[in-house]
Coordinates of C-alpha atoms and ligand atoms in Angstrom, one line a residue:
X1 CA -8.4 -1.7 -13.0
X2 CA -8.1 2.0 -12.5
X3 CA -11.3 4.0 -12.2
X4 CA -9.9 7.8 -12.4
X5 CA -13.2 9.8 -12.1
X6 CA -14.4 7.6 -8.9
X7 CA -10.9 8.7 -7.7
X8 CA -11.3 12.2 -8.8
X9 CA -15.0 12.8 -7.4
X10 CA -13.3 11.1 -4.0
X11 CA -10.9 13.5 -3.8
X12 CA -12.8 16.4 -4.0
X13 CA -14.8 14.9 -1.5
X14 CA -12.4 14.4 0.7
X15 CA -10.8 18.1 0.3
X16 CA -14.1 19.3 0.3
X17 CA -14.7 18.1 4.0
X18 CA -11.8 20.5 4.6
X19 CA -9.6 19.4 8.1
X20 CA -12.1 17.9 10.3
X21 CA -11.2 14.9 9.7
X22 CA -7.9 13.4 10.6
X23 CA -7.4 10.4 7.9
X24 CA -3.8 9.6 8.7
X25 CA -4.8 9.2 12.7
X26 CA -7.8 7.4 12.5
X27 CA -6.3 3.8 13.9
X28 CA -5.1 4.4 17.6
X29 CA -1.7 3.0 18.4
X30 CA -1.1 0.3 19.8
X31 CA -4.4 -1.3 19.0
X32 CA -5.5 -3.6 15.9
X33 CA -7.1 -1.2 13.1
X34 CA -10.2 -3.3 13.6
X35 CA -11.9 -6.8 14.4
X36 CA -11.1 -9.3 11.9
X37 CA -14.8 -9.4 11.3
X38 CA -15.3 -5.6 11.0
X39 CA -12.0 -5.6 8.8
X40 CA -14.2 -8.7 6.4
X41 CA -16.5 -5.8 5.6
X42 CA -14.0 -4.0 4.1
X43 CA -12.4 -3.8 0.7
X44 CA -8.6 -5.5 1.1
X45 CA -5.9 -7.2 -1.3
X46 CA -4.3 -9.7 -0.2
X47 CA -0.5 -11.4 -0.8
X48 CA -2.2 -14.9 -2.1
X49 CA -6.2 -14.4 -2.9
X50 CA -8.7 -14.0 -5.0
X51 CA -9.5 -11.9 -8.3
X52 CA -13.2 -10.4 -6.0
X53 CA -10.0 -8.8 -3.8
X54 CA -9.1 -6.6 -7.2
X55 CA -11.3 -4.0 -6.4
X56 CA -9.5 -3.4 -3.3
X57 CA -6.6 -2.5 -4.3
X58 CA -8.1 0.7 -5.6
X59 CA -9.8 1.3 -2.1
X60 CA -6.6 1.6 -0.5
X61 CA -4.5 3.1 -2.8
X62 CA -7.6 5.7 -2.6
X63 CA -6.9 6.1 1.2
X64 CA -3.4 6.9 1.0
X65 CA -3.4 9.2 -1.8
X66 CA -6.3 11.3 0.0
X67 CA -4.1 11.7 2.9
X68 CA -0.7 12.3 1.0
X69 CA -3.2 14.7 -1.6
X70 CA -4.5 16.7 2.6
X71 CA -0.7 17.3 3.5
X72 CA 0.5 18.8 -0.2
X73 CA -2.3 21.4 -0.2
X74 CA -1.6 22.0 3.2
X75 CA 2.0 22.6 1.8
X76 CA 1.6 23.6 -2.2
X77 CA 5.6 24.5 -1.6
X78 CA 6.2 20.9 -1.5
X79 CA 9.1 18.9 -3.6
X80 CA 8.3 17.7 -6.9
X81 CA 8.5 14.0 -6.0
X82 CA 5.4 13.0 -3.5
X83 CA 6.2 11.7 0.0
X84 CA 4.5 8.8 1.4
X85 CA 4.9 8.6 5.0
X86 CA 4.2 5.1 7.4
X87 CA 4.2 3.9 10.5
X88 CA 5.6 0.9 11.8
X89 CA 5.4 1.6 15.3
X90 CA 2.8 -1.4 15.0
X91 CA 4.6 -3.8 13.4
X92 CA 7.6 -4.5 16.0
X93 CA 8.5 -7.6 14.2
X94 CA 8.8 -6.6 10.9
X95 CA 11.3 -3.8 10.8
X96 CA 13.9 -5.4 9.1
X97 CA 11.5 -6.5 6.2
X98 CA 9.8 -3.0 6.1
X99 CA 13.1 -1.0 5.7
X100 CA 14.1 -3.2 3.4
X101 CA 11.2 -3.0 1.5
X102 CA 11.0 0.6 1.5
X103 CA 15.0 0.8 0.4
X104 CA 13.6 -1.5 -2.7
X105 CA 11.3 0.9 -3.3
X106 CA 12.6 4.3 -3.1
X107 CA 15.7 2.9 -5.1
X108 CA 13.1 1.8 -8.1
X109 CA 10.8 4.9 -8.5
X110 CA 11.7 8.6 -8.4
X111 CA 8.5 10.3 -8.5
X112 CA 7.8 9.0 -5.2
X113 CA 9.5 8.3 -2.0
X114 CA 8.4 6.1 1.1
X115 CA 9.5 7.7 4.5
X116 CA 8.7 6.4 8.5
X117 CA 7.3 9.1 10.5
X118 CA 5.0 10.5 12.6
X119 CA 1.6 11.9 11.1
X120 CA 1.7 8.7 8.7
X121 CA -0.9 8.6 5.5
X122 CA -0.8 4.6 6.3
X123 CA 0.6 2.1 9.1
X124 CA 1.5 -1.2 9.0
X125 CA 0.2 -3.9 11.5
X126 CA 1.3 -7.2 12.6
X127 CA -0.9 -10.4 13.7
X128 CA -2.6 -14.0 12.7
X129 CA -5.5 -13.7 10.2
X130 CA -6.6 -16.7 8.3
X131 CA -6.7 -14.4 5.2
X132 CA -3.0 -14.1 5.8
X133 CA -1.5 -10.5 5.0
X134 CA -3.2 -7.3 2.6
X135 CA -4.0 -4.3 2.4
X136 CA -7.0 -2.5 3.7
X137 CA -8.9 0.1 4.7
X138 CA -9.8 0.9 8.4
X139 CA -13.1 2.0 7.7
X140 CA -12.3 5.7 8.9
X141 CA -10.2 6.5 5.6
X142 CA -7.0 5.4 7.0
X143 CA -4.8 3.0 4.9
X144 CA -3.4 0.1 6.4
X145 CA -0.8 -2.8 5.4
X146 CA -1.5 -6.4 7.9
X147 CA 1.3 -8.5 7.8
X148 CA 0.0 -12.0 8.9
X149 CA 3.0 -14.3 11.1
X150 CA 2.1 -17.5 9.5
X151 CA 2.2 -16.4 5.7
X152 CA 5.3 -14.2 6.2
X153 CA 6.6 -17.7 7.5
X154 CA 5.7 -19.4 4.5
X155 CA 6.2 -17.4 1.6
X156 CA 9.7 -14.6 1.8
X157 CA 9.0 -12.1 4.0
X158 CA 10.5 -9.5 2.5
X159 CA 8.6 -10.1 -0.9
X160 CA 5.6 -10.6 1.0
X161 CA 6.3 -6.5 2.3
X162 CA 7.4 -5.1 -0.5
X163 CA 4.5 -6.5 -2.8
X164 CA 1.6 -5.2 0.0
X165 CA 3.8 -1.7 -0.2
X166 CA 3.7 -2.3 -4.2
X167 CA -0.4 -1.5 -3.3
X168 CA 0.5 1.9 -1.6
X169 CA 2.0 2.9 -4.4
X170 CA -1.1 2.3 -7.1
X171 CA 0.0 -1.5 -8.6
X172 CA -3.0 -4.0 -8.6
X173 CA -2.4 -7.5 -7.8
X174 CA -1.4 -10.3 -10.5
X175 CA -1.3 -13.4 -9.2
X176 CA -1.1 -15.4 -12.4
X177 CA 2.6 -13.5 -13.0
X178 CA 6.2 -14.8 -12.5
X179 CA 8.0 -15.1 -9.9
X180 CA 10.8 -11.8 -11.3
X181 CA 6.8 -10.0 -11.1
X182 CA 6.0 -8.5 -7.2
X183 CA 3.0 -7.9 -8.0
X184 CA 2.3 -11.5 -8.7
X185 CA 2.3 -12.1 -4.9
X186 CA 2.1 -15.8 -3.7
X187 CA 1.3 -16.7 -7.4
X188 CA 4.4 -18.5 -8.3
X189 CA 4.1 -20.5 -5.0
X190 CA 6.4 -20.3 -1.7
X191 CA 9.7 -20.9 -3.0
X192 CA 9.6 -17.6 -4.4
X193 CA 12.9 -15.2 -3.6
X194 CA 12.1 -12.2 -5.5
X195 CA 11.3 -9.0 -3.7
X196 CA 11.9 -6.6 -6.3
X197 CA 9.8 -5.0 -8.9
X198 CA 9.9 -5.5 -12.7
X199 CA 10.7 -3.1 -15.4
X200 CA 7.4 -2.8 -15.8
X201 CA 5.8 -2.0 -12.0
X202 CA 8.5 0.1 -11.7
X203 CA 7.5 2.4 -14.8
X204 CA 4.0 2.3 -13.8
X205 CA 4.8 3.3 -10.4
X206 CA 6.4 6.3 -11.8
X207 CA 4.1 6.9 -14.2
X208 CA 1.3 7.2 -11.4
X209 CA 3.2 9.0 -9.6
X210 CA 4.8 11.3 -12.6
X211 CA 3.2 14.4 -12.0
X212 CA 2.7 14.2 -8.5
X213 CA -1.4 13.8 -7.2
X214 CA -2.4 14.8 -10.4
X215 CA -1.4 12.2 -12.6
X216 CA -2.2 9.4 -10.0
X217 CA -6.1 10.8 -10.2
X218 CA -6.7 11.2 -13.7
X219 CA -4.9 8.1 -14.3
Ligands
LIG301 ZN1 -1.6 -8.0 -3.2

């Protein structure tokens, strides 16, 4: 579920505080965004979990559009379609799967595009976590994507990516969905190929995204 006037308030908040803090920086590189038990008191969604983890999704998605929301008022000149830039400077192992993932991506949607750089509105990190791999928060704002070793064993990897990306870019999980779904995450069980979005994701992305920030907060 979307709550738009939670996101609204947040954003004003957050723009409010003016630059003083630095969202996109707040995990150092290198380093793990957090202890697995500090990162338990956060809100995360994960690839094969849950419904509680719902709510999380939202959290995140929050996190990344504050940072993407700093940069274009920073920049009102900026292109129609919104830029959504990562790291993967801490993810080594995964580069293959996250280019792939953010080719899927950028060649479903328009109104938004996924691009690696520097000054990144979220990272992706790499590790073992029982939890296997989601998408968080780092407790300073900052948006993150952990992709655990063992699931991304388990399950396709590159579907595994793709679907924790699907969270950056506003789609809730579903695990009771098909496998042809992304969302659906480990739902429809290991054997699962898929790592493309529906018609439908797809159109909601775009819808989210359709007017740039301010469609994705008034939902
Ligand atoms: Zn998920």
């Amino acid at each position: 579920m979307r709550h738009p006037k939670v996101l609204t308030r947040t954003l004003t908040a957050a723009l409010g505080l003016g630059l003083a803090v630095s969202l996109g920086a707040a995990a150092p590189a290198g380093a793990a965004p957090d202890t697995a038990a500090d990162r338990g008191a956060q809100a995360y969604a994960g690839y094969a979990g849950s419904a509680e983890e719902a709510k999380a999704n939202q959290a995140f998605f929050d996190a990344v559009m504050t940072s993407v929301a700093k940069k274009r008022a920073a920049n009102p000149s900026a292109a129609a379609a919104v830029t959504v830039v990562y790291s993967a400077a801490n993810a080594p192992s995964f580069r293959t799967q996250i280019a792939r993932s953010t080719q899927i991506w950028n060649s479903s949607v328009v109104n938004v595009r996924l691009v690696e750089g520097s000054n990144p509105d979220f990272r992706y990190y790499e590790g073992n976590d029982s939890r296997g791999s989601y998408a968080s928060t780092d407790g300073h704002g900052g948006g993150y994507i952990f992709l655990d070793y063992r699931q991304n064993q388990q399950y396709n990897s590159t579907r595994v990516t793709a679907h924790e990306t699907g969270h950056v870019l506003g789609l809730p999980d579903h695990y009771s969905g098909p496998c042809s779904e992304l969302m659906s995450g480990g739902g429809p069980g290991t054997s699962c190929q898929n790592a493309t979005p529906n018609s439908q994701e797809r159109a909601r992305v775009d819808q989210l995204w359709r007017y740039g920030l301010a469609s994705a907060f008034k939902g």
